[in-house]
Amino acid sequence: MVAAGLGGLVVWQNAYALREEPVAIRLGGRSLDAVLALPERGKGPFPLVVFVHGDGPVDATHDTFYRPMWEAFARAGYASLSWNKPGVGGAPGDWLDQSMDDRAGEAADAIAWARQRPDIDGGRIGLWGASQAGWVLPKIAARDGGIRFVIAVSPAVNWHRQGRYNLLAELGRDGASDAEVATALGRRETGLELLRRGASYEEYVRAVGDPHGMTAARWRFVSRNHTADASADLPALRGTPVLLVLAGHDVNVDTAETEAAYRRLLPGPALRVAHYPDAAHGLVRHAVEESATRLTLTALFAPRSLFAEGFLADQQQFLTSVATGRAGR
């Protein structure tokens, strides 16, 4: 009886007030396996949030991580669109072969496809993106002047500075000695010099010895993207309602640098900045993320509670303000 009750609780907590539709996007020579999440009722046309993933082999639902957000957005009257990265979930291609420009082109094709659907309002399409998407979101806006809003969650600005910050933050968290920090920084400088001169993966391994998880495919990916800097493209978002979401326990992204860059390049009331002091990089509550057991149990029994307090509600309110024309005032 206890097992049955717990099973029922899991099913109930993981049922969301929305309609999910698997869709195949075929446009511009691309093939994307996607999910369109629609509000629970109505025929639309609905405004749309297009999801742009962060780093890694992410599927359309991000292992269901996105669903609480889709539900919050659906309650504000918005649909959400997300797709498997190339090579994930049977999708063709390999995400490690992509540049940030490739990812922006992929999203642009998905948006063009969405504009052809009668249940989507093609004049009210915006973007949601996290972490590595910080280099992609402004590129999409630079290509498409019809982007109406952006939610940027823990976005990076400069690839090199972000990498150094991440390295030092993780070493500090793990209690590394001064000698260990110096060794790690020296290794990093060696890698950067090899990247600058276009060295092969074999040269990298010869230079550093143990690759520490850097595979040949990852090296090619980094070689394509290590010069990424959002500063050049961010001005394309001037005047567009932007919600910048920053976490208090972010060891991946220097949130102070990110906020300063966004405020400098996107002056005016269209930019809103939301801080979540108790959140980790992915906006999961820091205390939850610190415990693998607690993280698993929360994901199973209370998935909406994974996120920092106010995160879901604040995004929903932002989208409501966009819909009513109050954003940016």
Coordinates of C-alpha atoms in Angstrom, one line a residue:
M1 CA 0.0 0.0 0.0
V2 CA 2.8 2.4 0.8
A3 CA 4.5 1.6 -2.5
A4 CA 1.3 2.1 -4.4
G5 CA 0.7 5.4 -2.6
L6 CA 4.2 6.6 -3.3
G7 CA 3.8 5.6 -7.0
G8 CA 0.6 7.5 -7.2
L9 CA 2.2 10.6 -5.6
V10 CA 5.0 10.4 -8.2
V11 CA 2.5 10.2 -11.1
W12 CA 0.4 13.1 -9.7
Q13 CA 3.4 15.3 -9.1
N14 CA 4.7 14.7 -12.6
A15 CA 1.4 15.4 -14.3
Y16 CA 1.4 18.9 -15.8
A17 CA -1.4 21.2 -16.8
L18 CA -0.5 21.4 -20.5
R19 CA -0.7 19.5 -23.8
E20 CA 2.5 18.0 -25.2
E21 CA 2.7 17.3 -28.9
P22 CA 5.8 15.6 -30.5
V23 CA 6.6 17.4 -33.7
A24 CA 9.1 17.0 -36.5
I25 CA 10.6 20.2 -37.8
R26 CA 11.9 19.9 -41.4
L27 CA 13.2 23.2 -42.7
G28 CA 16.3 24.7 -44.1
G29 CA 17.8 21.3 -44.7
R30 CA 17.5 20.5 -40.9
S31 CA 15.7 17.8 -39.2
L32 CA 14.7 18.5 -35.5
D33 CA 12.8 16.1 -33.2
A34 CA 10.9 18.5 -31.0
V35 CA 8.1 18.9 -28.4
L36 CA 5.5 21.6 -28.6
A37 CA 3.9 22.2 -25.2
L38 CA 0.5 24.0 -25.5
P39 CA -1.8 25.5 -22.8
E40 CA -4.3 23.0 -21.5
R41 CA -7.2 24.6 -23.3
G42 CA -7.9 26.6 -26.3
K43 CA -6.9 26.6 -30.0
G44 CA -4.7 29.7 -30.0
P45 CA -3.0 31.2 -31.7
F46 CA -0.7 31.2 -28.7
P47 CA 2.5 33.3 -28.1
L48 CA 5.5 31.0 -28.1
V49 CA 8.6 30.5 -25.9
V50 CA 11.5 28.9 -27.9
F51 CA 13.9 27.0 -25.7
V52 CA 17.7 27.2 -26.4
H53 CA 19.7 24.6 -24.4
G54 CA 22.9 25.0 -22.5
D55 CA 25.9 22.8 -22.9
G56 CA 25.8 19.0 -23.1
P57 CA 23.6 16.3 -24.7
V58 CA 20.2 17.7 -23.9
D59 CA 16.9 16.3 -25.1
A60 CA 13.7 18.2 -25.7
T61 CA 12.5 18.0 -22.1
H62 CA 15.9 18.2 -20.5
D63 CA 15.1 14.9 -18.8
T64 CA 11.7 16.5 -17.7
F65 CA 13.5 19.5 -16.1
Y66 CA 11.7 21.9 -18.4
R67 CA 8.2 20.7 -17.8
P68 CA 7.5 22.8 -14.6
M69 CA 8.5 25.9 -16.7
W70 CA 6.3 24.8 -19.6
E71 CA 3.4 24.5 -17.2
A72 CA 4.1 28.0 -15.7
F73 CA 4.3 29.4 -19.2
A74 CA 1.1 27.6 -20.3
R75 CA -0.7 29.2 -17.3
A76 CA 0.3 32.6 -18.7
G77 CA -1.2 31.5 -22.0
Y78 CA 2.1 30.7 -23.8
A79 CA 3.2 27.6 -25.8
S80 CA 6.8 26.3 -25.5
L81 CA 8.9 24.7 -28.2
S82 CA 12.0 22.6 -27.5
W83 CA 14.0 20.0 -29.5
N84 CA 16.6 17.3 -29.1
K85 CA 20.1 18.4 -29.7
P86 CA 21.7 16.7 -32.7
G87 CA 22.7 13.1 -31.8
V88 CA 20.4 13.0 -28.8
G89 CA 17.4 10.8 -28.5
G90 CA 17.9 9.4 -32.1
A91 CA 18.1 12.9 -33.7
P92 CA 20.5 13.1 -36.6
G93 CA 23.9 14.7 -36.3
D94 CA 26.2 15.5 -33.4
W95 CA 25.8 18.5 -31.2
L96 CA 29.6 18.6 -30.7
D97 CA 29.9 19.5 -34.4
Q98 CA 28.0 22.7 -33.9
S99 CA 29.2 26.3 -33.6
M100 CA 27.2 29.0 -31.8
D101 CA 26.2 30.3 -35.2
D102 CA 25.0 26.8 -36.2
R103 CA 22.8 26.7 -33.0
A104 CA 21.4 30.2 -33.8
G105 CA 20.6 29.0 -37.4
E106 CA 18.9 25.9 -36.0
A107 CA 16.7 28.0 -33.7
A108 CA 15.9 30.4 -36.6
D109 CA 14.6 27.5 -38.6
A110 CA 12.5 26.3 -35.7
I111 CA 11.0 29.8 -35.4
A112 CA 10.3 29.9 -39.1
W113 CA 8.5 26.6 -38.8
A114 CA 6.5 27.7 -35.8
R115 CA 5.3 30.8 -37.7
Q116 CA 3.6 28.6 -40.2
R117 CA 1.4 26.9 -37.6
P118 CA -2.1 28.3 -37.1
D119 CA -2.0 27.6 -33.4
I120 CA 1.1 29.9 -32.9
D121 CA 1.1 33.7 -33.0
G122 CA 4.1 34.4 -35.2
G123 CA 4.2 38.0 -34.0
R124 CA 4.7 37.0 -30.4
I125 CA 7.6 34.7 -30.3
G126 CA 10.4 34.9 -27.8
L127 CA 13.4 33.0 -26.4
W128 CA 14.3 31.1 -23.2
G129 CA 17.9 30.0 -22.8
A130 CA 20.4 29.0 -20.1
S131 CA 24.2 29.1 -19.6
Q132 CA 25.8 28.4 -23.0
A133 CA 22.7 29.8 -24.7
G134 CA 24.0 33.2 -23.6
W135 CA 26.1 33.1 -26.8
V136 CA 23.2 32.0 -28.9
L137 CA 20.2 34.1 -27.8
P138 CA 21.6 37.5 -29.1
K139 CA 22.7 35.8 -32.3
I140 CA 19.1 34.7 -32.9
A141 CA 17.8 38.2 -32.2
A142 CA 20.4 39.7 -34.6
R143 CA 19.0 37.4 -37.4
D144 CA 15.3 37.8 -36.5
G145 CA 14.0 41.3 -35.7
G146 CA 10.7 39.8 -34.7
I147 CA 11.9 38.3 -31.4
R148 CA 9.6 39.9 -28.8
F149 CA 11.2 38.9 -25.5
V150 CA 14.1 36.9 -24.0
I151 CA 14.6 35.1 -20.7
A152 CA 18.3 34.5 -20.2
V153 CA 19.1 32.2 -17.3
S154 CA 22.7 32.2 -16.0
P155 CA 24.1 33.3 -19.4
A156 CA 27.8 33.5 -20.0
V157 CA 29.3 36.5 -21.9
N158 CA 33.0 35.7 -22.7
W159 CA 34.1 32.1 -23.2
H160 CA 37.7 32.6 -22.0
R161 CA 36.8 34.6 -18.9
Q162 CA 33.9 32.3 -18.1
G163 CA 36.2 29.3 -18.3
R164 CA 38.8 30.9 -16.0
Y165 CA 36.1 31.9 -13.5
N166 CA 34.6 28.4 -13.5
L167 CA 38.0 26.8 -13.0
L168 CA 38.9 29.0 -10.0
A169 CA 35.4 28.6 -8.5
E170 CA 35.5 24.9 -8.6
L171 CA 39.1 24.7 -7.2
G172 CA 38.0 27.0 -4.4
R173 CA 35.0 25.0 -3.7
D174 CA 37.1 21.8 -3.5
G175 CA 39.7 23.3 -1.2
A176 CA 42.6 23.2 -3.7
S177 CA 46.0 24.3 -2.5
D178 CA 47.9 27.2 -4.0
A179 CA 50.2 24.8 -5.8
E180 CA 47.2 22.9 -7.3
V181 CA 45.6 26.2 -8.4
A182 CA 48.9 27.3 -10.1
T183 CA 49.2 23.9 -11.9
A184 CA 45.6 24.1 -13.1
L185 CA 46.0 27.7 -14.4
G186 CA 49.3 26.7 -16.1
R187 CA 47.6 23.8 -17.8
R188 CA 44.7 26.1 -18.9
E189 CA 47.1 28.6 -20.4
T190 CA 48.8 25.8 -22.4
G191 CA 45.4 24.7 -23.7
L192 CA 44.5 28.3 -24.7
E193 CA 47.7 28.8 -26.6
L194 CA 47.1 25.5 -28.5
L195 CA 43.6 26.7 -29.3
R196 CA 44.9 30.0 -30.6
R197 CA 47.1 28.3 -33.1
G198 CA 44.6 25.7 -34.1
A199 CA 46.4 22.7 -32.7
S200 CA 45.1 19.2 -33.1
Y201 CA 43.8 17.1 -30.3
E202 CA 46.9 14.9 -30.5
E203 CA 49.0 18.0 -29.9
Y204 CA 46.9 18.9 -27.0
V205 CA 47.3 15.4 -25.3
R206 CA 51.1 15.5 -25.9
A207 CA 51.3 18.9 -24.3
V208 CA 49.2 18.3 -21.2
G209 CA 49.4 14.5 -20.7
D210 CA 46.2 13.3 -19.0
P211 CA 43.4 15.0 -21.0
H212 CA 41.2 15.0 -17.8
G213 CA 38.0 14.2 -19.8
M214 CA 38.8 16.3 -22.8
T215 CA 37.8 14.0 -25.7
A216 CA 38.8 14.6 -29.3
A217 CA 35.2 15.5 -30.1
R218 CA 35.0 18.0 -27.2
W219 CA 38.4 19.5 -28.3
R220 CA 36.9 20.1 -31.8
F221 CA 33.8 21.7 -30.2
V222 CA 35.9 24.0 -28.1
S223 CA 38.1 24.9 -31.0
R224 CA 35.1 26.0 -32.9
N225 CA 33.6 28.1 -30.1
H226 CA 36.3 29.3 -27.7
T227 CA 36.3 32.8 -29.1
A228 CA 32.6 33.3 -28.4
D229 CA 31.7 36.6 -26.8
A230 CA 28.1 37.8 -26.5
S231 CA 29.1 41.5 -26.3
A232 CA 29.1 41.9 -30.1
D233 CA 25.5 40.6 -30.5
L234 CA 23.8 41.7 -27.3
P235 CA 23.0 45.2 -28.7
A236 CA 20.5 43.4 -31.0
L237 CA 18.3 43.0 -27.9
R238 CA 18.1 46.7 -27.1
G239 CA 14.5 47.7 -26.5
T240 CA 13.4 44.1 -26.3
P241 CA 12.0 43.0 -22.9
V242 CA 14.8 40.8 -21.3
L243 CA 14.6 39.0 -18.0
L244 CA 18.1 38.3 -16.8
V245 CA 18.1 35.5 -14.2
L246 CA 21.2 35.1 -11.9
A247 CA 22.0 32.6 -9.2
G248 CA 23.8 33.2 -5.9
H249 CA 25.7 30.0 -6.0
D250 CA 26.9 29.9 -9.6
V251 CA 30.3 28.3 -10.0
N252 CA 29.9 28.2 -13.8
V253 CA 29.3 31.8 -14.7
D254 CA 30.6 35.0 -13.2
T255 CA 27.2 36.6 -12.5
A256 CA 28.7 40.0 -11.6
E257 CA 30.4 40.2 -15.0
T258 CA 27.2 39.1 -16.8
E259 CA 25.0 41.6 -15.0
A260 CA 27.5 44.4 -15.7
A261 CA 27.7 43.5 -19.4
Y262 CA 23.9 43.3 -19.8
R263 CA 23.4 46.6 -18.0
R264 CA 26.0 48.3 -20.1
L265 CA 24.9 46.9 -23.4
L266 CA 21.1 46.9 -22.8
P267 CA 20.4 50.2 -21.0
G268 CA 16.9 51.2 -20.2
P269 CA 13.7 49.7 -18.6
A270 CA 13.4 46.8 -21.0
L271 CA 16.0 44.9 -19.0
R272 CA 14.9 43.3 -15.8
V273 CA 17.4 41.5 -13.5
A274 CA 16.3 38.8 -11.0
H275 CA 18.6 37.5 -8.4
Y276 CA 18.1 34.2 -6.6
P277 CA 20.6 34.0 -3.7
D278 CA 19.8 30.4 -2.8
A279 CA 20.1 29.0 -6.4
A280 CA 22.9 27.1 -8.1
H281 CA 23.8 27.6 -11.8
G282 CA 20.7 25.8 -13.2
L283 CA 18.4 27.7 -10.7
V284 CA 17.9 24.5 -8.7
R285 CA 18.0 25.3 -5.0
H286 CA 21.6 25.1 -3.8
A287 CA 20.8 22.9 -0.8
V288 CA 18.9 20.5 -3.0
E289 CA 21.7 20.3 -5.6
E290 CA 24.3 19.6 -2.9
S291 CA 22.7 16.3 -2.0
A292 CA 22.3 13.7 -4.7
T293 CA 19.7 11.9 -2.6
R294 CA 17.7 15.0 -1.9
L295 CA 17.9 16.0 -5.6
T296 CA 16.6 12.6 -6.8
L297 CA 13.7 12.6 -4.2
T298 CA 12.7 16.1 -5.0
A299 CA 12.7 15.5 -8.7
L300 CA 10.5 12.5 -8.2
F301 CA 8.1 13.7 -5.5
A302 CA 8.1 17.5 -5.9
P303 CA 9.7 18.5 -9.2
R304 CA 8.3 22.1 -9.0
S305 CA 10.2 22.5 -5.7
L306 CA 13.5 21.9 -7.4
F307 CA 13.8 25.5 -8.3
A308 CA 14.7 28.5 -6.3
E309 CA 11.8 30.2 -4.6
G310 CA 10.0 32.5 -6.9
F311 CA 11.8 31.4 -10.1
L312 CA 8.8 29.8 -11.8
A313 CA 6.4 32.5 -10.7
D314 CA 8.7 35.4 -11.7
Q315 CA 9.1 34.0 -15.2
Q316 CA 5.3 33.5 -15.5
Q317 CA 4.7 37.1 -14.3
F318 CA 7.3 38.4 -16.8
L319 CA 5.5 36.7 -19.7
T320 CA 2.2 38.0 -18.5
S321 CA 3.7 41.5 -18.5
V322 CA 5.0 41.0 -22.1
A323 CA 1.5 39.8 -23.2
T324 CA -0.2 42.9 -21.7
G325 CA 2.4 45.3 -22.9
R326 CA 3.7 46.3 -19.5
A327 CA 7.2 44.8 -19.9
G328 CA 9.9 47.4 -20.3
R329 CA 7.9 50.2 -18.6

